[in-house]
């Protein structure tokens, strides 16, 4: 019986991955931007909503995150330490963004979606999907509504950011300076694998969020600042990582009926549009205040999922180190502060009644 279960799970994983690859291939044929991630999201989402039992092994998703972490680290250089002095103001902007976004979306979901206070609160947080679903459910919220709202927002934000950049500014999202057209030598491969494995282990030891991505990022970044040279990640490996990440996002719609999806879609899309507008407004204000580039500030604020936004930053060559630092700060802030603030507000509400 255990062997049958493993075979069944393996078969589901192959079908899920096939749906993602097919979607990526079709997007690539159509000449759409960032095809392997957006196409994989679309392919896996369609398969999941149509009733296919979707599954993706954790080790495969972690492997893709290792690749993304190594690519992010390739944008870090010794001179980056001089730029960090300009970041505290923009980091404060991230905190302000979280407060405004959560408060405004909470009002939206309470008034127009009829969510109960707990569900509305944890569905409103601009990030931290898994943490918000788990903690929200533990505190009495509707787990499926929270998950669905976050998932639709992430998918919509990613599509809008990529397609908008391509349509409005003609930005090329097919290639990146962080990837190599030729495969590394055996020695270079060995060094990348060693750093990736060591970073993954360190990330788990330190219990970092998205440890498979942030661990290798940390180890390689320290090495690069110290003067160690690494070969760029090969382009096919980057494409494969995009397929896995995109397929994982799309597979998150498993078990959700088309009716439920459509019921939540409109408000979730409106919420995503508002978050993008808020990101643009705050990015514009911070650009005037700090002199930092608008595009990096915008991506640093945009809640489209840590791995997906990282891929976009790499593909668009928009200061990936800056973008990942601000997105990571946003997610950590939400993960640790949101449950505490909720308990304080609930206690205050109970005390005032």
mmCIF file of C-alpha atoms in Angstrom:
data_model
loop_
_atom_site.group_PDB
_atom_site.id
_atom_site.type_symbol
_atom_site.label_atom_id
_atom_site.label_comp_id
_atom_site.label_asym_id
_atom_site.label_seq_id
_atom_site.Cartn_x
_atom_site.Cartn_y
_atom_site.Cartn_z
ATOM 1 C CA UNK A 1 0.000 0.000 0.000
ATOM 2 C CA UNK A 2 2.728 2.575 0.827
ATOM 3 C CA UNK A 3 4.383 1.749 -2.502
ATOM 4 C CA UNK A 4 1.090 2.346 -4.342
ATOM 5 C CA UNK A 5 0.679 5.695 -2.555
ATOM 6 C CA UNK A 6 4.186 6.731 -3.607
ATOM 7 C CA UNK A 7 3.464 5.764 -7.218
ATOM 8 C CA UNK A 8 0.170 7.652 -7.134
ATOM 9 C CA UNK A 9 1.852 10.752 -5.713
ATOM 10 C CA UNK A 10 4.643 10.498 -8.283
ATOM 11 C CA UNK A 11 2.120 10.223 -11.109
ATOM 12 C CA UNK A 12 0.233 13.309 -9.845
ATOM 13 C CA UNK A 13 3.517 15.213 -9.674
ATOM 14 C CA UNK A 14 4.411 14.287 -13.256
ATOM 15 C CA UNK A 15 0.984 15.364 -14.525
ATOM 16 C CA UNK A 16 1.186 18.638 -12.603
ATOM 17 C CA UNK A 17 4.656 19.380 -13.931
ATOM 18 C CA UNK A 18 3.548 18.425 -17.451
ATOM 19 C CA UNK A 19 0.703 20.949 -17.220
ATOM 20 C CA UNK A 20 3.182 23.638 -16.140
ATOM 21 C CA UNK A 21 5.680 22.777 -18.906
ATOM 22 C CA UNK A 22 2.906 22.757 -21.524
ATOM 23 C CA UNK A 23 1.693 26.159 -20.375
ATOM 24 C CA UNK A 24 5.229 27.547 -20.445
ATOM 25 C CA UNK A 25 5.870 26.138 -23.913
ATOM 26 C CA UNK A 26 2.652 27.648 -25.288
ATOM 27 C CA UNK A 27 3.480 31.051 -23.779
ATOM 28 C CA UNK A 28 6.975 30.822 -25.267
ATOM 29 C CA UNK A 29 5.537 30.002 -28.707
ATOM 30 C CA UNK A 30 3.218 32.991 -28.407
ATOM 31 C CA UNK A 31 6.192 35.235 -27.626
ATOM 32 C CA UNK A 32 4.781 36.341 -24.273
ATOM 33 C CA UNK A 33 7.109 37.824 -21.639
ATOM 34 C CA UNK A 34 8.574 35.615 -18.904
ATOM 35 C CA UNK A 35 6.824 32.651 -20.559
ATOM 36 C CA UNK A 36 8.138 29.780 -18.460
ATOM 37 C CA UNK A 37 6.820 31.186 -15.190
ATOM 38 C CA UNK A 38 3.593 32.831 -16.395
ATOM 39 C CA UNK A 39 2.788 29.921 -18.686
ATOM 40 C CA UNK A 40 3.430 27.392 -15.923
ATOM 41 C CA UNK A 41 1.115 29.342 -13.589
ATOM 42 C CA UNK A 42 -1.592 29.357 -16.256
ATOM 43 C CA UNK A 43 -1.171 25.686 -17.186
ATOM 44 C CA UNK A 44 -1.154 24.378 -13.618
ATOM 45 C CA UNK A 45 -4.032 26.679 -12.594
ATOM 46 C CA UNK A 46 -6.240 25.415 -15.414
ATOM 47 C CA UNK A 47 -5.389 21.810 -14.578
ATOM 48 C CA UNK A 48 -6.130 22.340 -10.883
ATOM 49 C CA UNK A 49 -9.474 24.107 -11.429
ATOM 50 C CA UNK A 50 -10.535 21.464 -13.954
ATOM 51 C CA UNK A 51 -10.152 18.830 -11.256
ATOM 52 C CA UNK A 52 -6.714 17.333 -11.902
ATOM 53 C CA UNK A 53 -5.141 16.125 -8.663
ATOM 54 C CA UNK A 54 -2.157 18.436 -8.583
ATOM 55 C CA UNK A 55 0.927 17.854 -6.463
ATOM 56 C CA UNK A 56 4.548 18.933 -6.576
ATOM 57 C CA UNK A 57 7.270 17.365 -4.426
ATOM 58 C CA UNK A 58 8.736 19.683 -1.820
ATOM 59 C CA UNK A 59 12.303 18.760 -2.785
ATOM 60 C CA UNK A 60 11.670 19.896 -6.369
ATOM 61 C CA UNK A 61 10.281 23.278 -5.282
ATOM 62 C CA UNK A 62 13.179 23.694 -2.853
ATOM 63 C CA UNK A 63 15.631 22.878 -5.628
ATOM 64 C CA UNK A 64 14.105 25.627 -7.776
ATOM 65 C CA UNK A 65 14.368 28.041 -4.848
ATOM 66 C CA UNK A 66 18.073 27.218 -4.514
ATOM 67 C CA UNK A 67 18.566 28.242 -8.157
ATOM 68 C CA UNK A 68 16.684 31.506 -7.588
ATOM 69 C CA UNK A 69 18.761 32.204 -4.477
ATOM 70 C CA UNK A 70 22.013 31.706 -6.380
ATOM 71 C CA UNK A 71 20.829 33.985 -9.169
ATOM 72 C CA UNK A 72 19.799 36.697 -6.735
ATOM 73 C CA UNK A 73 23.215 36.512 -5.091
ATOM 74 C CA UNK A 74 24.874 37.011 -8.475
ATOM 75 C CA UNK A 75 23.645 40.626 -8.408
ATOM 76 C CA UNK A 76 25.470 41.341 -5.145
ATOM 77 C CA UNK A 77 28.945 42.884 -5.286
ATOM 78 C CA UNK A 78 31.366 44.396 -2.738
ATOM 79 C CA UNK A 79 30.186 47.941 -3.488
ATOM 80 C CA UNK A 80 26.622 47.141 -2.455
ATOM 81 C CA UNK A 81 27.417 47.844 1.200
ATOM 82 C CA UNK A 82 27.705 51.548 0.366
ATOM 83 C CA UNK A 83 24.125 51.604 -0.908
ATOM 84 C CA UNK A 84 22.561 50.050 2.197
ATOM 85 C CA UNK A 85 22.848 53.383 4.033
ATOM 86 C CA UNK A 86 20.043 54.686 1.773
ATOM 87 C CA UNK A 87 17.668 51.820 2.584
ATOM 88 C CA UNK A 88 16.278 52.608 6.101
ATOM 89 C CA UNK A 89 13.903 55.243 4.674
ATOM 90 C CA UNK A 90 12.574 52.866 2.018
ATOM 91 C CA UNK A 91 12.283 50.087 4.627
ATOM 92 C CA UNK A 92 10.136 52.467 6.699
ATOM 93 C CA UNK A 93 8.062 52.943 3.553
ATOM 94 C CA UNK A 94 7.541 49.169 3.443
ATOM 95 C CA UNK A 95 6.174 49.223 7.011
ATOM 96 C CA UNK A 96 3.852 52.107 6.104
ATOM 97 C CA UNK A 97 2.725 50.174 3.027
ATOM 98 C CA UNK A 98 1.827 47.124 5.144
ATOM 99 C CA UNK A 99 -0.282 49.219 7.533
ATOM 100 C CA UNK A 100 -2.190 51.101 4.808
ATOM 101 C CA UNK A 101 -2.705 47.991 2.665
ATOM 102 C CA UNK A 102 -3.982 45.826 5.529
ATOM 103 C CA UNK A 103 -6.343 48.499 6.898
ATOM 104 C CA UNK A 104 -7.835 49.391 3.507
ATOM 105 C CA UNK A 105 -8.295 45.787 2.346
ATOM 106 C CA UNK A 106 -9.811 44.847 5.697
ATOM 107 C CA UNK A 107 -12.493 47.491 5.154
ATOM 108 C CA UNK A 108 -13.052 46.218 1.595
ATOM 109 C CA UNK A 109 -13.488 42.579 2.606
ATOM 110 C CA UNK A 110 -15.708 43.393 5.581
ATOM 111 C CA UNK A 111 -18.019 45.741 3.699
ATOM 112 C CA UNK A 112 -18.291 44.156 0.251
ATOM 113 C CA UNK A 113 -17.332 40.493 0.728
ATOM 114 C CA UNK A 114 -19.039 39.933 4.060
ATOM 115 C CA UNK A 115 -15.953 38.271 5.558
ATOM 116 C CA UNK A 116 -15.949 37.825 9.324
ATOM 117 C CA UNK A 117 -13.355 40.015 11.124
ATOM 118 C CA UNK A 118 -10.727 37.263 11.469
ATOM 119 C CA UNK A 119 -10.980 36.124 7.843
ATOM 120 C CA UNK A 120 -10.979 39.726 6.571
ATOM 121 C CA UNK A 121 -7.898 40.621 8.634
ATOM 122 C CA UNK A 122 -5.707 37.711 7.540
ATOM 123 C CA UNK A 123 -6.915 37.900 3.926
ATOM 124 C CA UNK A 124 -5.917 41.587 3.900
ATOM 125 C CA UNK A 125 -2.244 41.158 4.807
ATOM 126 C CA UNK A 126 -0.135 42.004 1.703
ATOM 127 C CA UNK A 127 2.022 38.879 1.833
ATOM 128 C CA UNK A 128 2.926 35.868 3.961
ATOM 129 C CA UNK A 129 0.354 33.557 2.351
ATOM 130 C CA UNK A 130 1.178 30.348 4.216
ATOM 131 C CA UNK A 131 1.578 32.032 7.598
ATOM 132 C CA UNK A 132 -1.666 34.002 7.195
ATOM 133 C CA UNK A 133 -3.613 30.879 6.197
ATOM 134 C CA UNK A 134 -2.298 28.808 9.114
ATOM 135 C CA UNK A 135 -2.563 31.485 11.823
ATOM 136 C CA UNK A 136 -5.868 32.804 10.480
ATOM 137 C CA UNK A 137 -7.413 29.328 10.597
ATOM 138 C CA UNK A 138 -6.088 28.741 14.121
ATOM 139 C CA UNK A 139 -7.740 31.967 15.299
ATOM 140 C CA UNK A 140 -11.116 31.086 13.780
ATOM 141 C CA UNK A 141 -10.883 32.451 10.235
ATOM 142 C CA UNK A 142 -12.049 30.711 7.062
ATOM 143 C CA UNK A 143 -8.933 28.944 5.762
ATOM 144 C CA UNK A 144 -10.133 28.526 2.178
ATOM 145 C CA UNK A 145 -11.253 32.146 1.796
ATOM 146 C CA UNK A 146 -7.925 33.439 3.141
ATOM 147 C CA UNK A 147 -5.916 31.119 0.874
ATOM 148 C CA UNK A 148 -8.015 31.828 -2.204
ATOM 149 C CA UNK A 149 -7.863 35.602 -1.750
ATOM 150 C CA UNK A 150 -4.080 35.551 -1.388
ATOM 151 C CA UNK A 151 -3.578 33.121 -4.278
ATOM 152 C CA UNK A 152 -5.657 35.130 -6.775
ATOM 153 C CA UNK A 153 -3.880 38.320 -5.714
ATOM 154 C CA UNK A 154 -0.421 36.801 -6.221
ATOM 155 C CA UNK A 155 -1.240 35.422 -9.672
ATOM 156 C CA UNK A 156 -2.879 38.665 -10.836
ATOM 157 C CA UNK A 157 -0.069 40.873 -9.514
ATOM 158 C CA UNK A 158 2.617 38.754 -11.206
ATOM 159 C CA UNK A 159 0.820 38.804 -14.557
ATOM 160 C CA UNK A 160 0.125 42.546 -14.428
ATOM 161 C CA UNK A 161 3.683 43.482 -13.421
ATOM 162 C CA UNK A 162 5.291 41.365 -16.136
ATOM 163 C CA UNK A 163 2.836 42.101 -18.948
ATOM 164 C CA UNK A 164 2.632 45.778 -17.996
ATOM 165 C CA UNK A 165 6.420 46.178 -18.026
ATOM 166 C CA UNK A 166 6.573 44.492 -21.400
ATOM 167 C CA UNK A 167 3.687 46.424 -22.983
ATOM 168 C CA UNK A 168 4.345 49.901 -21.562
ATOM 169 C CA UNK A 169 8.115 50.004 -21.534
ATOM 170 C CA UNK A 170 9.118 47.239 -23.939
ATOM 171 C CA UNK A 171 11.311 45.676 -21.253
ATOM 172 C CA UNK A 172 12.820 42.375 -22.350
ATOM 173 C CA UNK A 173 11.895 39.638 -19.895
ATOM 174 C CA UNK A 174 13.347 36.802 -21.915
ATOM 175 C CA UNK A 175 16.967 37.187 -20.886
ATOM 176 C CA UNK A 176 19.022 38.366 -17.963
ATOM 177 C CA UNK A 177 22.619 39.250 -17.362
ATOM 178 C CA UNK A 178 22.535 36.844 -14.424
ATOM 179 C CA UNK A 179 22.220 33.792 -16.678
ATOM 180 C CA UNK A 180 24.796 32.272 -18.981
ATOM 181 C CA UNK A 181 24.170 30.984 -22.473
ATOM 182 C CA UNK A 182 26.986 28.430 -22.099
ATOM 183 C CA UNK A 183 27.102 25.759 -19.441
ATOM 184 C CA UNK A 184 29.652 26.203 -16.619
ATOM 185 C CA UNK A 185 32.701 23.955 -16.456
ATOM 186 C CA UNK A 186 32.709 20.934 -14.136
ATOM 187 C CA UNK A 187 34.632 22.940 -11.526
ATOM 188 C CA UNK A 188 32.176 25.833 -11.745
ATOM 189 C CA UNK A 189 29.240 23.418 -11.489
ATOM 190 C CA UNK A 190 30.792 21.837 -8.403
ATOM 191 C CA UNK A 191 31.223 25.238 -6.758
ATOM 192 C CA UNK A 192 27.613 26.223 -7.475
ATOM 193 C CA UNK A 193 26.299 22.903 -6.139
ATOM 194 C CA UNK A 194 28.430 23.134 -2.993
ATOM 195 C CA UNK A 195 27.297 26.694 -2.258
ATOM 196 C CA UNK A 196 23.671 25.789 -2.960
ATOM 197 C CA UNK A 197 23.744 22.731 -0.688
ATOM 198 C CA UNK A 198 25.621 24.518 2.111
ATOM 199 C CA UNK A 199 23.292 27.501 1.886
ATOM 200 C CA UNK A 200 20.194 25.317 1.988
ATOM 201 C CA UNK A 201 21.512 23.535 5.084
ATOM 202 C CA UNK A 202 22.379 26.867 6.736
ATOM 203 C CA UNK A 203 18.941 28.273 5.925
ATOM 204 C CA UNK A 204 17.265 25.308 7.594
ATOM 205 C CA UNK A 205 19.576 25.544 10.597
ATOM 206 C CA UNK A 206 18.770 29.246 11.032
ATOM 207 C CA UNK A 207 15.079 28.571 10.326
ATOM 208 C CA UNK A 208 14.949 31.263 7.686
ATOM 209 C CA UNK A 209 11.707 31.817 5.757
ATOM 210 C CA UNK A 210 12.092 30.293 2.275
ATOM 211 C CA UNK A 211 15.306 28.716 3.611
ATOM 212 C CA UNK A 212 16.114 26.978 0.315
ATOM 213 C CA UNK A 213 16.326 30.367 -1.407
ATOM 214 C CA UNK A 214 17.641 32.671 1.321
ATOM 215 C CA UNK A 215 20.317 30.279 2.622
ATOM 216 C CA UNK A 216 22.180 29.961 -0.710
ATOM 217 C CA UNK A 217 21.613 33.681 -1.286
ATOM 218 C CA UNK A 218 23.288 34.493 2.029
ATOM 219 C CA UNK A 219 26.270 32.149 1.545
ATOM 220 C CA UNK A 220 26.964 33.199 -2.039
ATOM 221 C CA UNK A 221 26.464 36.895 -1.241
ATOM 222 C CA UNK A 222 29.061 36.751 1.553
ATOM 223 C CA UNK A 223 31.469 34.922 -0.748
ATOM 224 C CA UNK A 224 30.970 37.441 -3.569
ATOM 225 C CA UNK A 225 31.478 40.396 -1.225
ATOM 226 C CA UNK A 226 34.670 38.645 -0.151
ATOM 227 C CA UNK A 227 35.848 38.569 -3.769
ATOM 228 C CA UNK A 228 34.993 34.993 -4.827
ATOM 229 C CA UNK A 229 33.909 34.702 -8.471
ATOM 230 C CA UNK A 230 31.070 32.403 -9.543
ATOM 231 C CA UNK A 231 29.888 31.364 -12.983
ATOM 232 C CA UNK A 232 26.416 32.616 -13.984
ATOM 233 C CA UNK A 233 23.577 30.108 -13.696
ATOM 234 C CA UNK A 234 22.834 28.536 -17.117
ATOM 235 C CA UNK A 235 19.734 29.864 -18.874
ATOM 236 C CA UNK A 236 18.038 26.418 -19.166
ATOM 237 C CA UNK A 237 18.364 25.937 -15.402
ATOM 238 C CA UNK A 238 16.769 29.338 -14.794
ATOM 239 C CA UNK A 239 13.906 28.405 -17.149
ATOM 240 C CA UNK A 240 13.424 25.098 -15.301
ATOM 241 C CA UNK A 241 13.298 26.921 -11.968
ATOM 242 C CA UNK A 242 10.646 29.281 -13.368
ATOM 243 C CA UNK A 243 8.538 26.317 -14.505
ATOM 244 C CA UNK A 244 8.692 24.699 -11.063
ATOM 245 C CA UNK A 245 7.905 27.928 -9.185
ATOM 246 C CA UNK A 246 5.078 28.809 -11.582
ATOM 247 C CA UNK A 247 3.639 25.304 -11.451
ATOM 248 C CA UNK A 248 3.681 25.411 -7.650
ATOM 249 C CA UNK A 249 1.743 28.691 -7.656
ATOM 250 C CA UNK A 250 -0.838 27.363 -10.103
ATOM 251 C CA UNK A 251 -1.213 24.061 -8.256
ATOM 252 C CA UNK A 252 -2.305 26.064 -5.218
ATOM 253 C CA UNK A 253 -5.779 26.250 -6.773
ATOM 254 C CA UNK A 254 -6.276 22.500 -6.305
ATOM 255 C CA UNK A 255 -9.588 21.601 -4.708
ATOM 256 C CA UNK A 256 -11.180 24.949 -5.562
ATOM 257 C CA UNK A 257 -14.282 24.832 -7.731
ATOM 258 C CA UNK A 258 -14.710 27.190 -10.664
ATOM 259 C CA UNK A 259 -17.743 28.711 -8.903
ATOM 260 C CA UNK A 260 -15.710 29.538 -5.778
ATOM 261 C CA UNK A 261 -12.909 30.878 -7.905
ATOM 262 C CA UNK A 262 -15.191 33.231 -9.812
ATOM 263 C CA UNK A 263 -16.985 34.282 -6.609
ATOM 264 C CA UNK A 264 -13.740 35.523 -5.082
ATOM 265 C CA UNK A 265 -12.064 36.669 -8.277
ATOM 266 C CA UNK A 266 -13.603 40.125 -8.656
ATOM 267 C CA UNK A 267 -12.839 41.416 -5.154
ATOM 268 C CA UNK A 268 -9.418 39.761 -5.156
ATOM 269 C CA UNK A 269 -8.565 41.417 -8.468
ATOM 270 C CA UNK A 270 -9.806 44.787 -7.161
ATOM 271 C CA UNK A 271 -7.639 44.275 -4.083
ATOM 272 C CA UNK A 272 -4.634 43.460 -6.283
ATOM 273 C CA UNK A 273 -5.207 46.574 -8.413
ATOM 274 C CA UNK A 274 -5.377 48.727 -5.292
ATOM 275 C CA UNK A 275 -2.155 47.192 -3.933
ATOM 276 C CA UNK A 276 -0.382 47.920 -7.229
ATOM 277 C CA UNK A 277 -1.646 51.526 -7.190
ATOM 278 C CA UNK A 278 -0.518 51.893 -3.568
ATOM 279 C CA UNK A 279 2.891 50.421 -4.479
ATOM 280 C CA UNK A 280 3.244 52.937 -7.314
ATOM 281 C CA UNK A 281 2.206 55.913 -5.153
ATOM 282 C CA UNK A 282 4.573 55.042 -2.312
ATOM 283 C CA UNK A 283 7.382 54.224 -4.752
ATOM 284 C CA UNK A 284 6.906 57.646 -6.361
ATOM 285 C CA UNK A 285 7.003 59.383 -2.953
ATOM 286 C CA UNK A 286 10.075 57.410 -1.846
ATOM 287 C CA UNK A 287 11.835 58.177 -5.140
ATOM 288 C CA UNK A 288 11.385 61.889 -4.453
ATOM 289 C CA UNK A 289 12.530 61.468 -0.871
ATOM 290 C CA UNK A 290 15.538 59.168 -1.316
ATOM 291 C CA UNK A 291 16.572 59.412 -4.967
ATOM 292 C CA UNK A 292 16.303 55.626 -5.295
ATOM 293 C CA UNK A 293 14.998 54.353 -8.662
ATOM 294 C CA UNK A 294 11.225 54.052 -9.008
ATOM 295 C CA UNK A 295 11.265 50.597 -10.633
ATOM 296 C CA UNK A 296 13.275 49.034 -7.783
ATOM 297 C CA UNK A 297 11.076 50.730 -5.171
ATOM 298 C CA UNK A 298 7.922 49.572 -6.935
ATOM 299 C CA UNK A 299 9.048 45.943 -7.123
ATOM 300 C CA UNK A 300 10.335 46.131 -3.547
ATOM 301 C CA UNK A 301 6.847 47.072 -2.364
ATOM 302 C CA UNK A 302 4.776 44.875 -4.687
ATOM 303 C CA UNK A 303 3.266 41.802 -2.950
ATOM 304 C CA UNK A 304 3.484 39.177 -5.668
ATOM 305 C CA UNK A 305 5.128 36.348 -3.738
ATOM 306 C CA UNK A 306 8.791 36.288 -2.734
ATOM 307 C CA UNK A 307 9.986 33.764 -5.323
ATOM 308 C CA UNK A 308 7.909 35.195 -8.187
ATOM 309 C CA UNK A 309 8.969 38.801 -7.546
ATOM 310 C CA UNK A 310 12.577 37.612 -7.281
ATOM 311 C CA UNK A 311 12.339 36.002 -10.717
ATOM 312 C CA UNK A 312 10.834 39.205 -12.151
ATOM 313 C CA UNK A 313 13.629 41.309 -10.628
ATOM 314 C CA UNK A 314 16.233 39.003 -12.151
ATOM 315 C CA UNK A 315 14.553 38.905 -15.568
ATOM 316 C CA UNK A 316 14.037 42.676 -15.694
ATOM 317 C CA UNK A 317 17.502 43.299 -14.198
ATOM 318 C CA UNK A 318 16.010 45.654 -11.583
ATOM 319 C CA UNK A 319 18.434 45.638 -8.633
ATOM 320 C CA UNK A 320 17.508 42.140 -7.360
ATOM 321 C CA UNK A 321 19.370 42.588 -4.058
ATOM 322 C CA UNK A 322 17.347 45.694 -3.208
ATOM 323 C CA UNK A 323 14.064 44.091 -4.279
ATOM 324 C CA UNK A 324 14.573 40.867 -2.307
ATOM 325 C CA UNK A 325 15.669 42.760 0.832
ATOM 326 C CA UNK A 326 12.512 44.890 0.861
ATOM 327 C CA UNK A 327 10.174 42.011 0.035
ATOM 328 C CA UNK A 328 11.771 39.876 2.703
ATOM 329 C CA UNK A 329 11.381 42.667 5.254
ATOM 330 C CA UNK A 330 7.692 43.000 4.318
ATOM 331 C CA UNK A 331 7.076 39.267 4.725
ATOM 332 C CA UNK A 332 8.941 39.036 8.040
ATOM 333 C CA UNK A 333 7.059 42.073 9.340
ATOM 334 C CA UNK A 334 3.703 40.575 8.361
ATOM 335 C CA UNK A 335 4.537 37.092 9.645
ATOM 336 C CA UNK A 336 5.585 38.248 13.100
ATOM 337 C CA UNK A 337 3.534 41.411 13.602
ATOM 338 C CA UNK A 338 0.164 40.516 12.054
ATOM 339 C CA UNK A 339 -0.847 37.832 14.626
ATOM 340 C CA UNK A 340 0.309 40.039 17.532
ATOM 341 C CA UNK A 341 -1.588 43.088 16.268
ATOM 342 C CA UNK A 342 -4.690 40.967 15.674
ATOM 343 C CA UNK A 343 -4.688 39.653 19.238
ATOM 344 C CA UNK A 344 -4.222 43.175 20.622
ATOM 345 C CA UNK A 345 -7.078 44.527 18.495
ATOM 346 C CA UNK A 346 -9.376 41.648 19.447
ATOM 347 C CA UNK A 347 -8.585 42.118 23.128
ATOM 348 C CA UNK A 348 -9.251 45.858 22.823
ATOM 349 C CA UNK A 349 -12.536 45.207 20.976
ATOM 350 C CA UNK A 350 -13.651 42.698 23.624
ATOM 351 C CA UNK A 351 -12.712 45.094 26.431
ATOM 352 C CA UNK A 352 -14.661 47.971 24.911
ATOM 353 C CA UNK A 353 -17.890 45.981 24.621
#
